[in-house]
XYZ file of C-alpha atoms in Angstrom:
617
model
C 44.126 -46.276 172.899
C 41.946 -48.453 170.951
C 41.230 -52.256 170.445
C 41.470 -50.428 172.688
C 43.451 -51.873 171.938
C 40.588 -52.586 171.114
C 41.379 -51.272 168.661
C 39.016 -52.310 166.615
C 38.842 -54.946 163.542
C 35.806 -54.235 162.176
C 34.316 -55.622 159.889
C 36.462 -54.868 161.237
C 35.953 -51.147 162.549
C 35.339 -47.705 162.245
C 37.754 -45.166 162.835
C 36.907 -42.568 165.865
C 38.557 -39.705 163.643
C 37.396 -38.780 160.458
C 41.232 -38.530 159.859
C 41.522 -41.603 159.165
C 38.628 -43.472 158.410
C 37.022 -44.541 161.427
C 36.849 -47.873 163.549
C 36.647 -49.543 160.508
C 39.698 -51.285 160.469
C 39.662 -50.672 156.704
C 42.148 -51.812 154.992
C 43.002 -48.873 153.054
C 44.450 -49.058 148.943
C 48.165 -49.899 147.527
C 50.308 -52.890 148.049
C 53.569 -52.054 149.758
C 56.818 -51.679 147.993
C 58.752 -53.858 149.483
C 61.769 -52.555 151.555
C 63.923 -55.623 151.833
C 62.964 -58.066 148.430
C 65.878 -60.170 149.238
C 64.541 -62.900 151.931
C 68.024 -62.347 153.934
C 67.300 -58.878 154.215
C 63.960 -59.930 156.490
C 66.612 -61.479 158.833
C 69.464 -59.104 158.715
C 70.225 -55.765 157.158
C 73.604 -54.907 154.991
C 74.640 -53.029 158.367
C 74.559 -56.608 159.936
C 71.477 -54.942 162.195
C 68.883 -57.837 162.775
C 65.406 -57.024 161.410
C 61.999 -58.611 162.685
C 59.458 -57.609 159.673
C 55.796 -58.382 159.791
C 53.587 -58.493 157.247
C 50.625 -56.568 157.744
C 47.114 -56.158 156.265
C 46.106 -53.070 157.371
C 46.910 -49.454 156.813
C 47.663 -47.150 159.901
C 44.877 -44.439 160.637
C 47.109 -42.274 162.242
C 50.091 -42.134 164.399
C 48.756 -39.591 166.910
C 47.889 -41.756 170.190
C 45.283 -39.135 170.503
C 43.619 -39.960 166.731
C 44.221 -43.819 166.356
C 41.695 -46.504 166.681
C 43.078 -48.841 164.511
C 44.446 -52.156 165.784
C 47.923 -51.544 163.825
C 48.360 -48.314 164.731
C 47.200 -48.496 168.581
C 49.964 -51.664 168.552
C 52.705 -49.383 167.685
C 51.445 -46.833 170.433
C 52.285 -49.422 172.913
C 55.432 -49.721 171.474
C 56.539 -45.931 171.241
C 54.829 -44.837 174.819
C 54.313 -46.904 177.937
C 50.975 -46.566 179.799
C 50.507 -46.046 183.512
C 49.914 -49.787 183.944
C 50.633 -53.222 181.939
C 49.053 -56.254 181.445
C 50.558 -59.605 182.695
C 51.156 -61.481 179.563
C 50.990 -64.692 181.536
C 47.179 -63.933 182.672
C 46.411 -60.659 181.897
C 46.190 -58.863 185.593
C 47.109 -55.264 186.411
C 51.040 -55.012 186.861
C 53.650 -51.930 187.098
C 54.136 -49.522 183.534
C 54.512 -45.646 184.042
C 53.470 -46.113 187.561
C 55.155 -48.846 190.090
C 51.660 -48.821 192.257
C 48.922 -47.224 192.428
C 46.707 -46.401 195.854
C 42.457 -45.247 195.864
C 41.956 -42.890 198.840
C 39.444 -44.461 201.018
C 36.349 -42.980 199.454
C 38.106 -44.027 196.260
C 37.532 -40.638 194.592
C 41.631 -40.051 194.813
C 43.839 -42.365 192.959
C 47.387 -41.740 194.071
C 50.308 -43.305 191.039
C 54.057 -43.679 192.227
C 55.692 -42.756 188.792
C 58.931 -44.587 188.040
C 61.959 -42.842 187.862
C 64.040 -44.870 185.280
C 62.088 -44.052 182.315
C 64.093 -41.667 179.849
C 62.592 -40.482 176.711
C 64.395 -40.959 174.061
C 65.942 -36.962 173.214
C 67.500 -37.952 176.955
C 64.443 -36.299 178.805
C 63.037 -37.408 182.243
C 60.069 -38.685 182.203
C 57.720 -37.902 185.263
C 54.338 -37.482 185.997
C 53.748 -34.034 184.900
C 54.000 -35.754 181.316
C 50.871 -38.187 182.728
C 49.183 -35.312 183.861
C 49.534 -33.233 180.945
C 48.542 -35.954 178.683
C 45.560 -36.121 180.572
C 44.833 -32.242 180.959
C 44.970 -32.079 177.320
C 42.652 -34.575 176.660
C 39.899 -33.593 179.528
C 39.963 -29.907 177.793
C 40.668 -30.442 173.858
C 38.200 -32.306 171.679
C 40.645 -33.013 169.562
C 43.104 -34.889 172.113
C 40.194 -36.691 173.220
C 38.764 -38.078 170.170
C 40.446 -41.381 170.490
C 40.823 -42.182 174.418
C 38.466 -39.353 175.957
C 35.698 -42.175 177.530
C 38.882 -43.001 180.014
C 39.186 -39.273 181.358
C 35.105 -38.543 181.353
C 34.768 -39.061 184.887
C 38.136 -37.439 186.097
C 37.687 -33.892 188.281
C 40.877 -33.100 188.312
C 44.890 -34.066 187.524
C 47.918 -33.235 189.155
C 51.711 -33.863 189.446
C 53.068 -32.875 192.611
C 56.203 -34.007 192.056
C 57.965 -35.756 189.347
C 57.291 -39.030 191.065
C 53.703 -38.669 192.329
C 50.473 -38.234 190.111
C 46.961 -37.877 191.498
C 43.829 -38.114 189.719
C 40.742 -36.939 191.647
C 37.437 -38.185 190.173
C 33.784 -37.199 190.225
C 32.450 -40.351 191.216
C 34.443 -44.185 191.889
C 35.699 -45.220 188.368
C 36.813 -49.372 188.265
C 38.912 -48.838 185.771
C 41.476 -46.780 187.441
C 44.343 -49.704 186.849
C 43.513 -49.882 183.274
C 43.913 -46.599 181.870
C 44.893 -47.765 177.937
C 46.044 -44.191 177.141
C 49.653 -43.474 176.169
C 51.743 -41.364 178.193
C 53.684 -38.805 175.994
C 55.771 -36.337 176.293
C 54.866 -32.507 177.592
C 57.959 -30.906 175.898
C 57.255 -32.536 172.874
C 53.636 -32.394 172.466
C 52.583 -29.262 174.416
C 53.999 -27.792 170.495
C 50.735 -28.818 168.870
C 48.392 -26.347 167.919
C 45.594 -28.701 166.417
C 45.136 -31.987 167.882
C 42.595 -33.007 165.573
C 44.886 -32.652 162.457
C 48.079 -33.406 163.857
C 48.924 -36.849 162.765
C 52.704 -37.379 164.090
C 54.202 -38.758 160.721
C 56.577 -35.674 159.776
C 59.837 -35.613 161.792
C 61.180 -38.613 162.922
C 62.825 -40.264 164.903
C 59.219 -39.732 167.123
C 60.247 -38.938 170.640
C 59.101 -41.635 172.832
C 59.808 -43.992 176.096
C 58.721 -47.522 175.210
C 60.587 -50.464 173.809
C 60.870 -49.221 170.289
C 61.102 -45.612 168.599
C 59.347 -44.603 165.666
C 62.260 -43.992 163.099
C 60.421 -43.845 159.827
C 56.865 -44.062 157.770
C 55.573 -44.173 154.512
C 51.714 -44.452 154.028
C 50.107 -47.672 153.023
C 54.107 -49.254 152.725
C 55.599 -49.691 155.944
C 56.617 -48.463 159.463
C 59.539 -49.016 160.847
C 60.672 -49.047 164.708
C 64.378 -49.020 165.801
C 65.468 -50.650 169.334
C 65.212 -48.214 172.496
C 68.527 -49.123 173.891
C 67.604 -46.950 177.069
C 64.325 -49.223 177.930
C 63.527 -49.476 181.038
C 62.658 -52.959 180.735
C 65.665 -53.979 178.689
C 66.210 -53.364 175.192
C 64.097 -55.333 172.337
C 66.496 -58.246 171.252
C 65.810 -57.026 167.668
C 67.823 -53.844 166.181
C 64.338 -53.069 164.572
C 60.837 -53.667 164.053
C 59.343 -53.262 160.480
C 55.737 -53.729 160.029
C 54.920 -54.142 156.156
C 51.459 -53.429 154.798
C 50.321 -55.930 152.138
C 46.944 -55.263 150.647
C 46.373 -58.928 148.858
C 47.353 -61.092 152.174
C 48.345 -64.461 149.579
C 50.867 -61.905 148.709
C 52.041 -61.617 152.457
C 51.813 -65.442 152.759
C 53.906 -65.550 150.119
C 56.477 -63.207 150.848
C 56.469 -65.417 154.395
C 57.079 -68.658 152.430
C 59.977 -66.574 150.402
C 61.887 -65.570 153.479
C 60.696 -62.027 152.807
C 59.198 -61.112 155.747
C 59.700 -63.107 159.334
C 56.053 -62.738 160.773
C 52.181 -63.062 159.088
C 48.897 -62.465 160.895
C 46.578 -61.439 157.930
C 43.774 -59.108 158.521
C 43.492 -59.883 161.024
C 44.138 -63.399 160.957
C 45.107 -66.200 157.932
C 42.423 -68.000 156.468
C 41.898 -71.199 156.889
C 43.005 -72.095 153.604
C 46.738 -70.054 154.229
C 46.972 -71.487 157.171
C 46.471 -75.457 156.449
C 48.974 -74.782 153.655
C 51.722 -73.414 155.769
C 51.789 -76.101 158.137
C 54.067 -78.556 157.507
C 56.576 -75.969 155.205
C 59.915 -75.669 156.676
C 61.229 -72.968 158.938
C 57.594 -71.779 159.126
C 55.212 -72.658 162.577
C 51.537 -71.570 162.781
C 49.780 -69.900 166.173
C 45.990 -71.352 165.995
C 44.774 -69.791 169.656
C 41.421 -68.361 170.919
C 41.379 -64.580 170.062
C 40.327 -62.020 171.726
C 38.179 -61.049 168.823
C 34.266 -61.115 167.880
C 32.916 -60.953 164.343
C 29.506 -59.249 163.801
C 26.760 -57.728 161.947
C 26.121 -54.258 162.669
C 22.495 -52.954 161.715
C 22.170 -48.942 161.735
C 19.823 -47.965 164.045
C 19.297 -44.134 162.696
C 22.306 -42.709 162.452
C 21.985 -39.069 164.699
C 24.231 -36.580 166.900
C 24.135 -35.429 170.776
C 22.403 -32.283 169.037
C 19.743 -35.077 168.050
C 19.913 -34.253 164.108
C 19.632 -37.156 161.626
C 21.525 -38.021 158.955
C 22.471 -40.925 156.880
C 19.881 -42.940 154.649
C 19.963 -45.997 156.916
C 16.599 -48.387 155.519
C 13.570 -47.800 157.813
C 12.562 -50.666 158.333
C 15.763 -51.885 160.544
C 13.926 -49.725 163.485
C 11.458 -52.265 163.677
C 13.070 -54.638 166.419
C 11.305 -57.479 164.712
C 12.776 -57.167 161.584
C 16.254 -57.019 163.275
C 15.729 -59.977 164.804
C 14.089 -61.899 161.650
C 17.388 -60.975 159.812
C 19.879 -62.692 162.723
C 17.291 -65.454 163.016
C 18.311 -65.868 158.938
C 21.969 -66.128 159.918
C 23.112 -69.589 160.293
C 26.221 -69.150 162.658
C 27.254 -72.842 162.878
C 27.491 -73.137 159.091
C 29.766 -69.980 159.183
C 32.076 -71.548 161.887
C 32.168 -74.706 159.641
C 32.163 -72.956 155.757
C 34.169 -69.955 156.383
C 36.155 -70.214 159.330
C 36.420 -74.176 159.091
C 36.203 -74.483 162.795
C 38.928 -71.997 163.649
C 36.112 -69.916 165.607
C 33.302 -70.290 167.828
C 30.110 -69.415 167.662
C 29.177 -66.240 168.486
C 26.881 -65.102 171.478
C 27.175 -62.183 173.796
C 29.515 -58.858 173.301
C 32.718 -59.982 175.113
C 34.436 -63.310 173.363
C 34.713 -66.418 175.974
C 38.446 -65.684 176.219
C 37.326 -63.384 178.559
C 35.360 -65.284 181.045
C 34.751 -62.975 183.497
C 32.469 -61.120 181.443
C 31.610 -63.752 179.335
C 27.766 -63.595 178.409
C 25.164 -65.819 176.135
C 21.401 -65.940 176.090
C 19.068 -68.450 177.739
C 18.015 -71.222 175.744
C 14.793 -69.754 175.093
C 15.971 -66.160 174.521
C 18.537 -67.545 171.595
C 18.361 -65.539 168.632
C 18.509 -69.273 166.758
C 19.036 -69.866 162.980
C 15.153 -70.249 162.407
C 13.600 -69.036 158.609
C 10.454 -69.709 159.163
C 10.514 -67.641 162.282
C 12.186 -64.925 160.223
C 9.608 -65.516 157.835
C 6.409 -64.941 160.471
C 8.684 -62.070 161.815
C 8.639 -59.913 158.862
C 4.864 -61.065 158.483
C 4.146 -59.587 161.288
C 5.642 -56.359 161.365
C 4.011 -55.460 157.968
C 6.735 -56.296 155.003
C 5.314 -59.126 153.547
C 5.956 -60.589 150.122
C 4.273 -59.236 146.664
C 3.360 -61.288 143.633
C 7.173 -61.837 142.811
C 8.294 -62.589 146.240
C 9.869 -59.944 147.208
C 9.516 -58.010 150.704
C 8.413 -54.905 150.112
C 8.673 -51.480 152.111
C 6.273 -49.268 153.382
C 7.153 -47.628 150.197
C 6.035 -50.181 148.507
C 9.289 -51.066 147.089
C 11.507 -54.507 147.227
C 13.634 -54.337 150.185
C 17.263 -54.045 149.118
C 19.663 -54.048 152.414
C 22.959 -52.586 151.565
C 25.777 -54.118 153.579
C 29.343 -52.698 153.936
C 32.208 -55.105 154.001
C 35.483 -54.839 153.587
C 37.392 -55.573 150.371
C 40.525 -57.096 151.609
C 38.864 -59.191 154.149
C 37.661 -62.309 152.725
C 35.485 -63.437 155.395
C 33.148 -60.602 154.501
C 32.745 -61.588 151.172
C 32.300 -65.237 151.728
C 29.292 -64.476 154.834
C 27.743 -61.791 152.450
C 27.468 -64.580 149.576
C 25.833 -66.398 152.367
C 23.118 -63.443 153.420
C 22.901 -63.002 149.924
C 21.464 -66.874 149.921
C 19.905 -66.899 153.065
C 17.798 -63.164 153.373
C 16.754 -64.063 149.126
C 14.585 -66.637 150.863
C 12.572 -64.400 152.835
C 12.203 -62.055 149.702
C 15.062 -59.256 150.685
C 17.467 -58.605 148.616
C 21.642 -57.816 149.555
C 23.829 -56.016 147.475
C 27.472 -56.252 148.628
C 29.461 -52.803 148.972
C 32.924 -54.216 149.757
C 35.296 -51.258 149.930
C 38.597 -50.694 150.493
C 37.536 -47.604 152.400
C 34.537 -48.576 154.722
C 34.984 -45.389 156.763
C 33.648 -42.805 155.119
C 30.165 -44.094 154.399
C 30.385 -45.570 157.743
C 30.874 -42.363 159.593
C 27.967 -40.530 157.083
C 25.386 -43.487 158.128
C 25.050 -44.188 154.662
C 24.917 -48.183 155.064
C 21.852 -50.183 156.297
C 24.481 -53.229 157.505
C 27.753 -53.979 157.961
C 30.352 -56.359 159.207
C 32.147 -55.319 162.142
C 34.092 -56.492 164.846
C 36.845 -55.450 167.570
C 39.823 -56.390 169.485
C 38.877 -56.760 173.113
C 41.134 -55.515 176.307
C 41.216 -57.155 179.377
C 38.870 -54.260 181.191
C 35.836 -53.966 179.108
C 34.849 -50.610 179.082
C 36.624 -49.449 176.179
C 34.329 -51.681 174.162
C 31.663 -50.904 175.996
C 31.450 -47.190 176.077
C 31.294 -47.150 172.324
C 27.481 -47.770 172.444
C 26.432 -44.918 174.478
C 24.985 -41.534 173.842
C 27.965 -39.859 174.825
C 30.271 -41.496 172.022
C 28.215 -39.430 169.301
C 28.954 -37.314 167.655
C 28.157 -33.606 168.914
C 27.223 -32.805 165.119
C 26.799 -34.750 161.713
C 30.008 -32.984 160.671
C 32.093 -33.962 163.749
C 33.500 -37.820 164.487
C 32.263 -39.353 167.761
C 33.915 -42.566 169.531
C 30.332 -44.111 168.847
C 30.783 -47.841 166.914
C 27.521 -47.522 164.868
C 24.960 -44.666 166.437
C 23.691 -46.986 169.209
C 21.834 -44.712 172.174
C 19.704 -46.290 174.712
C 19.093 -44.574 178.097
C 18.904 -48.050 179.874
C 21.959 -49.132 178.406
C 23.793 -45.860 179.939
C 22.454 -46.505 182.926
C 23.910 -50.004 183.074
C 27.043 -48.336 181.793
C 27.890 -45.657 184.693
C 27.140 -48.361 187.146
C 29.586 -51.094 186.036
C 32.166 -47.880 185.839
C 31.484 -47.300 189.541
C 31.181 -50.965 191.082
C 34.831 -52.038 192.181
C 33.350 -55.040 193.664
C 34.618 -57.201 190.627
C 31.722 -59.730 190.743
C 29.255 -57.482 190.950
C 30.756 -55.562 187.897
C 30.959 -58.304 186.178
C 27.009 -59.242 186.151
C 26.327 -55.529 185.390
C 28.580 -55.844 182.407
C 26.386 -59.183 181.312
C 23.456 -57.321 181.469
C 24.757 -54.845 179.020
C 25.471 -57.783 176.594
C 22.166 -58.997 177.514
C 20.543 -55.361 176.344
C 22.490 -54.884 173.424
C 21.625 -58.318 172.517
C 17.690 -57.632 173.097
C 18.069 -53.959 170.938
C 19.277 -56.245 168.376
C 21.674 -54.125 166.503
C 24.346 -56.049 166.503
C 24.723 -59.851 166.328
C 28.219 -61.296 166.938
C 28.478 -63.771 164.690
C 31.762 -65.668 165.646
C 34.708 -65.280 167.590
C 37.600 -65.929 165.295
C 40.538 -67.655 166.416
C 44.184 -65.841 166.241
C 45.753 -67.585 163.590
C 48.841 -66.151 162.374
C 52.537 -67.708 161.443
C 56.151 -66.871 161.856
C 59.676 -68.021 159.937
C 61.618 -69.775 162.750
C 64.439 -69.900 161.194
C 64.506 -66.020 161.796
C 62.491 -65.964 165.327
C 63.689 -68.514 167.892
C 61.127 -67.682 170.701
C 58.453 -65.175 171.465
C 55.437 -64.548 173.909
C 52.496 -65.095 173.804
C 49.313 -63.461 175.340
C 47.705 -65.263 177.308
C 51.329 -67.322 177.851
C 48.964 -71.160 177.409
C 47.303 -70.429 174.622
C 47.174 -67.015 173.124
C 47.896 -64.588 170.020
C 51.063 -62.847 169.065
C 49.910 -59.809 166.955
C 47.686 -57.167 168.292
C 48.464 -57.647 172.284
C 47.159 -55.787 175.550
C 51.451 -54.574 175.729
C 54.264 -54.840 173.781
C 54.922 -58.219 174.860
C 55.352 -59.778 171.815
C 57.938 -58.174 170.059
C 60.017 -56.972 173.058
C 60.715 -60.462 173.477
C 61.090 -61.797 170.699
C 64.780 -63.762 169.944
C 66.182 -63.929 166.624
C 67.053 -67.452 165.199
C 70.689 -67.005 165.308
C 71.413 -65.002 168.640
C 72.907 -67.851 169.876
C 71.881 -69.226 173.511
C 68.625 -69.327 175.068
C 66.074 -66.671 175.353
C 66.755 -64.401 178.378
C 63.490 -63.043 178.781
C 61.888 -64.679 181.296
C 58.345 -64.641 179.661
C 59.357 -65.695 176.351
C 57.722 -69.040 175.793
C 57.393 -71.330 172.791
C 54.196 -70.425 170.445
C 51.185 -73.000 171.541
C 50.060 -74.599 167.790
C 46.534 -76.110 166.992
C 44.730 -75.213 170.271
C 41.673 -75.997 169.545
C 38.878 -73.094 168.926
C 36.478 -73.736 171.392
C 38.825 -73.462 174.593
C 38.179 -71.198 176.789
C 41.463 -68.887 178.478
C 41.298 -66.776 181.513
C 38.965 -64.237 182.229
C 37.826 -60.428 182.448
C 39.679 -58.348 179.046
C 38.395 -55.296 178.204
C 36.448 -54.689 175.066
C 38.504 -53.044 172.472
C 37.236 -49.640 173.329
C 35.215 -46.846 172.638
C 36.379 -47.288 169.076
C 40.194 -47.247 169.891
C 40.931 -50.335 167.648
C 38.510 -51.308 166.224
C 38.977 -52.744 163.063
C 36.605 -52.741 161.166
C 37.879 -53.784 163.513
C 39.462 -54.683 161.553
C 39.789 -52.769 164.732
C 36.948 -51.755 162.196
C 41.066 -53.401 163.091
């Protein structure tokens, strides 16, 4: 469900629920205790069980596959529930989950799903498709269910489950993405209990009934979750006992508890600095993944923050609904200094929506349509459209009052603060001012509107329309007091247009220049300007992991997958023998950040992980 997996690392994100503080992949308060000080505890516990723990930077929003958008938490969902379909780690195609194949009726408006029938839950359950079509029953009829994953059952007429084997989804109109459902299967005797779907959170009884490689077996909020082996896997059981992921709130202090032994795996929030990661290189027992992510970094401006009911609310500044002034702000943003300052060349620039690990859908503007680092054509910009400087030079409103741009970043992300010390340089030169709000909680006034800017970003699947359907007028929300899927209040009638065509067009070509002219329009609104795409760089203890996957399998990241890839595979150090999971392979190191992998990944979702992003992540 979101970064999708996208789920989103917004500035990382905002959350979808008000729950949990929306996409915003905040990271939310406390430094976890930690559950196993002694570094051979990371490696084995008393019980001789062996114990993969990964430091984590980010707080889970909830555990309800129906609530979560955040990268972390959408992560474990894969873990706990299996999906109709997978993603090929190797290249990222359609391949067997839930379902062993799937069929469109001729007309397409029938999608028929063989459902396996080796998948157990784990109370010894069958599981069959009347749990798929319950799951999505529930969320075509209950707000509530839908508030994470309901863009993916929009179009549907009508579910069914014939017989425990055979699903069938009938639609209203062709949907592409009918092989890359990201929703998470659960269980009908289990779930059909809930009264509330909006409140429920699923972090009360445990162990939490479920059918993917791991099960839930305990939580404690902003300190850990852990996951023990699901012997009964389908697949094969993880080669781990269990799965612990521990949330640090300062990352040096999850570097450090790497470089103790403490923990076996790192990623950051989402990913090590450069600085964290230049000084783990070379340290023994420890190797560091530097791939292209499948990640974008960006700027979000609100554009009027308003509900389906078309009532206003939040104090957004008015003068970012002048499309000039938008675009005199990005022109202020020098993104190759940001590659080279703050990321130190473990990013690319950014461009279009969809990062160029994707190249299907990859999108950038025309020489002469380039948004281009350019003051003195921010300068004549903000001349024009009527806020120009007074005797002190400062910009000043149509109030007549210096223009102060508040901009939402996240405290425990330290890109934010370094690119805001930047704006802070850059925007003082065209008279506006910046005040930095970096919170540890970016959801709340994210949700009310009550920001002008703020740093965003999101984890992007290998179908884009997750990502995508985050910026129409259907993902607001129906009221100010409700929680939409929306990423930051963006409604354009030409952009919905574009949308429900690329849903319909199975001709994957065509969809693909459909989806490039919705990067081209979102780029033209000017609302949001992706400033990089950050590489995955993240770091494990090999001395307690021999092998694990990566995704892509040539050059990808570990943490924060499109499956459950990762983990499921991973070998511990001394199991003795080679890895018999066939696709484990070694972790690629220093690819460089410009290359570009494979082609056509989702957009982390309506605002399933976005982490503010992070997910926002």
């Amino acid at each position: 469900m979101g970064t999708n997996d996208q789920k989103r690392s917004l500035p990382n994100g905002l959350r979808l629920v008000a729950l949990a503080g929306a996409a915003a992949l905040t990271l939310t308060a406390g430094l976890a205790t930690p559950l196993a000080p002694a570094p051979q505890q990371a490696r084995a516990a008393d019980d001789g069980k062996k114990v993969l723990t990964v430091a984590v930077a980010q707080s889970v929003d909830s555990l309800s596959p129906f609530l979560a958008v955040r990268l972390l938490s959408t992560s474990i969902h894969r873990l706990m529930y299996e999906y109709l379909t997978n993603y090929d780690p190797k290249d990222n195609r359609a391949i067997a989950g839930l379902a062993t194949k799937w069929e469109p009726s001729p007309d397409k408006l029938t999608w028929t799903y063989t459902i396996r029938d080796n998948s157990t839950w784990s109370d010894g359950e069958q599981a069959t498709a009347e749990d798929a079509a319950w799951t999505f029953n529930k969320m075509m009829t209950d707000t509530g269910a839908a508030t994470a994953n309901g863009s993916y059952v929009g179009n549907f007429r009508k579910v069914t489950a014939p017989s425990p084997t055979k699903l069938v989804i009938e639609l209203k109109k062709p949907q592409a993405t009918m092989a890359a459902l990201d929703v998470p299967i659960v269980p009908k005797h289990v779930w059909e209990k809930v009264s509330d779907f909006s409140e429920f959170n699923n972090d009360k009884t445990f162990p939490v009934v479920g059918n993917g490689p791991f099960v839930l077996s305990g939580y404690k909020a902003d300190s850990y979750v852990r996951l023990k082996a699901n012997k009964s896997f389908w697949r094969g059981s993880p080669k781990f006992d269990e799965l612990v992921f521990r949330y640090y709130k300062d990352q040096d202090a999850a570097v450090s508890a790497l470089r103790k032994g403490e923990v076996s795996f790192v990623a950051g929030s989402p990913s090590l600095t450069p600085a964290q990661a230049e000084s783990l290189k070379g340290a023994d027992d420890i190797q560091v993944n530097d791939a292209p992510g499948r990640r974008f970094y960006a700027l979000a401006t609100n554009p009027g923050a308003r509900a389906k009911n078309g009532e206003k609310f939040g104090d957004g500044h008015p003068s970012l609904l002048d499309q000039r002034v938008r675009n005199a702000l990005f022109r202020a943003v020098d993104r190759e200094a940001i590659i080279d300052k703050v990321f130190r060349g473990h990013a690319v620039e950014g461009e279009g929506y969809i990062p160029p690990r994707f190249q299907d859908y990859f999108w950038k503007p025309s020489a002469d349509r380039k948004l281009a680092y350019d003051p003195a054509e921010a300068a004549r910009l903000l001349d024009q459209a009527g806020y120009k400087k007074n005797g002190d030079g400062k910009r000043v409103g149509k109030d007549g009052k210096p223009i102060t741009y508040r901009v939402l970043c996240h405290a425990t992300d330290p890109n934010d603060k370094a690119v805001g010390k930047y704006l802070q340089e850059w925007w003082g030169e065209l008279g506006i001012g910046v005040r930095l709000d970096c919170l540890d909680n970016v959801t709340d006034p994210w949700l009310a509107g009550k920001y002008d800017l703020a740093f965003d970003g999101w984890s992007v699947n290998p179908d884009p329309d997750f990502v995508l359907s985050i910026h129409t007028c259907g993902a607001l929300p129906a009221t100010p007091k409700d929680t939409g899927a929306t990423d930051n209040f963006i409604c354009d009638k030409k952009y919905d247009e574009l949308y429900a065509r690329q849903l319909t067009e199975y001709d994957p070509a065509k969809r693909a220049d459909i989806v490039k002219q919705m990067e081209s329009r979102l780029y033209d609104l000017g609302y949001m300007n992706v400033m990089a795409y950050p590489n995955a760089v993240e770091a494990f203890r090999t001395d307690q992991i021999k092998s694990i996957t990566t995704m892509p399998a040539k050059a990808g990241n570990i943490y924060g997958q499109d499956g459950y890839w990762s983990w499921w595979s991973a070998v511990p150090a001394d199991s003795g023998g080679s890895s018999d999971t066939a696709s484990s392979t070694g972790v690629v190191v220093g690819i460089v950040a410009g290359v570009v992998v494979l082609g056509g990944l989702g957009v982390f979702a309506a605002m399933r992980r976005r982490a503010t992003a992070e997910e926002r992540e």
